């Protein structure tokens, strides 16, 4: 708009006004006047559109302007709180910043400064008693790993039979969504590793060594291996995978005279390492 005003001002100033001159000067003056009029007509839609756009965006309601101002202030406050929270989380992250890339994946433990939590009542118990507690809370589960192709991730559920055996048809009844409570509580097994460094060190071996990992096939084991640190893959000693039929042990065959069932095989750690 400013440019158009300056252009029109200069054209008016540069006009050779015919006053005091002869009749012959009016011809060129009229030509310049027509050119100036055409230029102004061409530029006027732009000015009109800009003016209408400004009027359309203008908020003439004082109450609405007040609420918009308060909303902007709240968003600024939330942004500041989120930034402060992110900085605080980065300062107490489980894996330090120095463990990056493959080093972070292979970082089974970190030798930095650790709070021993000697004043915690739980850690005042003897280590043998704590190991019994950890084994009861986090061990001897059968973890079902089902690959969801649409989501490109594993769906994990658990049950607790005897010697790694599934509890049967009741297993489907206890499978809940993430965070939902089942008959063993609502705490994910991996959540114990996120409480503190001391609990991480004491429960890590139990979670990966004392539990049974059940997969649909060997291919799913290969999909599972990149999702955990390499050292933890070596800790796993009890794994099962499907070999033949795709039905459950409690499903009857079409003739209802026999049961169709999966055949699972246990694999020791060295077998898992060979597969990986």
XYZ file of C-alpha atoms in Angstrom:
276
model
C 0.000 0.000 0.000
C 2.829 2.366 0.855
C 4.520 1.625 -2.441
C 1.327 2.431 -4.340
C 0.936 5.727 -2.496
C 4.503 6.724 -3.283
C 4.044 5.751 -6.934
C 0.884 7.845 -7.279
C 2.492 10.798 -5.493
C 5.479 10.821 -7.828
C 3.291 10.549 -10.915
C 1.190 13.493 -9.752
C 4.287 15.495 -8.942
C 5.924 14.761 -12.290
C 2.874 15.799 -14.287
C 3.549 18.841 -16.426
C 0.534 20.884 -15.412
C -0.775 22.926 -18.411
C -1.946 25.931 -16.435
C -0.369 29.069 -17.813
C 0.659 27.248 -20.980
C -0.888 27.069 -24.371
C -3.713 24.862 -25.529
C -1.226 22.441 -27.083
C 0.012 21.366 -23.607
C -3.355 19.870 -22.655
C -2.937 16.854 -24.945
C 0.121 15.378 -23.217
C -1.357 16.279 -19.840
C -4.542 14.344 -20.550
C -2.518 11.329 -21.728
C -0.531 11.302 -18.483
C -3.714 11.727 -16.480
C -5.312 8.733 -18.228
C -2.203 6.614 -17.572
C -2.265 7.593 -13.895
C -5.959 6.722 -13.684
C -5.345 3.290 -15.260
C -2.505 2.569 -12.819
C -4.650 3.522 -9.849
C -7.531 1.382 -11.122
C -5.193 -1.609 -11.507
C -3.805 -1.186 -7.997
C -7.120 -0.492 -6.295
C -8.243 -4.215 -6.098
C -5.070 -5.026 -4.209
C -5.733 -2.235 -1.743
C -9.362 -3.272 -1.396
C -8.459 -6.928 -0.790
C -5.873 -5.988 1.819
C -8.345 -3.716 3.574
C -11.116 -6.336 3.550
C -8.720 -8.995 4.829
C -7.671 -6.752 7.681
C -11.289 -5.999 8.527
C -12.233 -9.659 8.383
C -9.436 -10.664 10.768
C -10.167 -7.844 13.160
C -11.992 -8.883 16.320
C -14.516 -6.197 17.204
C -15.843 -8.055 20.235
C -13.993 -6.906 23.404
C -14.947 -10.091 25.290
C -13.526 -12.245 22.515
C -10.330 -10.193 22.463
C -10.002 -10.660 26.216
C -10.399 -14.458 26.001
C -7.902 -14.685 23.148
C -5.374 -12.727 25.164
C -5.870 -15.016 28.170
C -5.543 -18.079 25.925
C -2.247 -16.817 24.546
C -0.992 -16.190 28.076
C -1.965 -19.719 29.173
C -0.268 -21.255 26.139
C 2.894 -19.337 26.912
C 2.767 -20.530 30.527
C 2.168 -24.152 29.484
C 5.052 -23.933 27.029
C 7.379 -22.678 29.752
C 6.286 -25.436 32.151
C 6.736 -28.084 29.448
C 10.231 -26.820 28.668
C 11.165 -26.843 32.355
C 9.748 -30.355 32.762
C 11.665 -31.642 29.756
C 14.906 -30.222 31.098
C 14.220 -31.836 34.473
C 13.488 -35.207 32.837
C 16.682 -35.039 30.825
C 18.659 -34.494 34.007
C 17.342 -37.677 35.660
C 16.982 -39.945 32.631
C 17.749 -43.608 33.216
C 20.317 -43.881 30.477
C 22.871 -41.056 30.674
C 23.513 -38.825 27.708
C 26.988 -40.297 27.288
C 25.465 -43.615 26.206
C 24.469 -42.872 22.629
C 23.696 -45.016 19.606
C 24.893 -48.589 19.793
C 26.690 -47.875 23.072
C 23.338 -47.020 24.627
C 21.768 -50.218 23.287
C 24.603 -52.303 24.710
C 24.768 -50.332 27.966
C 23.792 -53.031 30.433
C 25.044 -50.945 33.339
C 26.532 -47.547 33.926
C 29.459 -46.834 36.221
C 28.427 -43.289 37.084
C 27.366 -41.972 40.473
C 24.424 -43.909 41.963
C 22.327 -43.176 45.039
C 22.571 -46.331 47.179
C 19.254 -45.538 48.926
C 20.486 -46.949 52.221
C 17.625 -45.242 54.082
C 14.979 -47.063 52.057
C 13.211 -49.671 54.214
C 13.064 -52.142 51.342
C 16.803 -52.049 50.793
C 17.481 -52.465 54.495
C 16.326 -56.073 54.103
C 18.989 -58.708 53.392
C 19.768 -59.270 49.731
C 18.517 -62.862 49.924
C 15.108 -61.667 51.129
C 14.935 -59.031 48.411
C 15.763 -61.653 45.780
C 12.849 -63.761 47.016
C 10.568 -60.735 46.732
C 11.790 -59.932 43.211
C 11.398 -63.549 42.096
C 7.833 -63.700 43.386
C 6.889 -60.339 41.845
C 8.702 -60.537 38.514
C 9.624 -64.187 37.915
C 8.056 -67.414 36.605
C 5.654 -65.667 34.233
C 4.863 -66.807 30.716
C 5.115 -63.739 28.489
C 3.174 -64.059 25.217
C 4.686 -62.024 22.375
C 2.339 -61.507 19.413
C 3.573 -59.540 16.415
C 1.037 -56.974 15.170
C 1.838 -56.497 11.510
C -0.438 -53.463 11.106
C 1.212 -51.617 14.001
C 4.710 -53.031 13.429
C 5.137 -53.844 17.116
C 4.686 -56.634 19.658
C 1.602 -57.066 21.792
C 2.734 -58.524 25.129
C 0.544 -60.296 27.666
C 1.392 -62.546 30.588
C 0.035 -65.466 32.535
C 1.462 -67.560 35.344
C 1.033 -71.301 35.061
C 3.372 -74.033 36.261
C 6.802 -74.589 34.718
C 6.123 -72.199 31.876
C 2.824 -73.785 30.836
C -0.011 -71.540 29.733
C -3.044 -71.486 32.013
C -5.206 -72.480 29.048
C -8.432 -70.894 27.916
C -8.458 -68.631 30.984
C -5.405 -66.875 29.544
C -7.597 -64.967 27.099
C -9.752 -63.751 29.964
C -6.853 -62.155 31.828
C -5.349 -60.385 28.826
C -5.974 -56.704 29.328
C -4.843 -53.487 27.730
C -1.653 -51.738 28.693
C -1.870 -50.537 32.298
C -5.073 -52.485 33.013
C -5.196 -54.699 36.090
C -5.110 -58.473 35.722
C -5.055 -61.177 38.403
C -1.370 -60.430 39.086
C -1.703 -56.661 39.314
C -1.428 -53.825 36.846
C 2.343 -53.316 36.823
C 4.218 -54.121 33.651
C 7.280 -56.281 34.292
C 9.549 -53.764 32.608
C 8.245 -51.061 34.940
C 10.404 -52.495 37.719
C 13.459 -51.600 35.661
C 12.358 -47.970 35.508
C 11.952 -47.339 39.241
C 15.584 -46.751 40.150
C 19.061 -47.936 39.267
C 19.323 -50.232 42.294
C 16.085 -52.051 41.484
C 17.204 -52.226 37.857
C 20.402 -54.027 38.837
C 18.624 -56.469 41.171
C 15.636 -57.379 38.972
C 17.209 -57.393 35.511
C 18.560 -60.951 35.668
C 15.364 -62.290 37.237
C 13.083 -60.729 34.607
C 15.050 -62.081 31.662
C 16.288 -65.351 33.182
C 13.377 -66.604 35.304
C 10.508 -65.861 32.892
C 9.366 -67.813 29.851
C 9.214 -65.990 26.512
C 6.679 -67.412 24.072
C 6.705 -66.456 20.378
C 4.613 -67.508 17.416
C 7.630 -68.486 15.359
C 11.389 -68.164 15.092
C 10.846 -65.181 12.785
C 9.235 -63.319 15.675
C 12.288 -64.050 17.812
C 14.400 -62.354 15.171
C 12.013 -59.389 15.235
C 12.238 -59.288 19.019
C 16.039 -59.346 19.278
C 16.658 -55.731 18.085
C 14.140 -54.356 20.594
C 16.290 -55.028 23.679
C 20.004 -54.532 24.428
C 22.210 -57.324 23.142
C 23.412 -58.369 26.599
C 19.839 -58.854 27.761
C 19.174 -61.126 24.805
C 22.012 -63.326 26.023
C 20.429 -63.563 29.490
C 17.213 -65.198 28.212
C 17.273 -68.933 28.959
C 13.635 -69.991 28.528
C 11.996 -69.443 25.165
C 9.159 -71.171 23.347
C 7.972 -70.891 19.795
C 5.328 -72.505 17.653
C 6.336 -75.308 15.344
C 3.236 -76.912 13.874
C -0.457 -76.207 14.345
C -1.873 -72.709 14.856
C -4.582 -73.743 17.329
C -4.543 -73.597 21.097
C -4.102 -76.742 23.239
C -7.723 -76.441 24.357
C -9.147 -76.112 20.802
C -10.857 -79.212 19.410
C -10.210 -80.462 15.891
C -13.036 -80.320 13.297
C -14.031 -83.930 13.997
C -14.015 -83.119 17.763
C -12.327 -86.460 18.473
C -8.910 -85.037 19.269
C -7.213 -81.824 20.224
C -5.117 -79.727 17.896
C -2.314 -78.022 19.765
C 0.852 -76.057 19.327
C 4.166 -77.755 19.844
C 6.644 -75.561 21.701
C 10.327 -76.156 22.273
C 12.508 -74.709 24.986
C 15.727 -73.017 23.946
C 18.710 -72.376 26.175
C 20.722 -69.196 26.027
C 23.309 -70.627 23.670
C 20.547 -71.562 21.217
C 19.137 -68.047 21.375
C 22.579 -66.635 20.708
C 23.001 -68.899 17.715
C 19.678 -67.731 16.277
C 20.558 -64.091 16.778
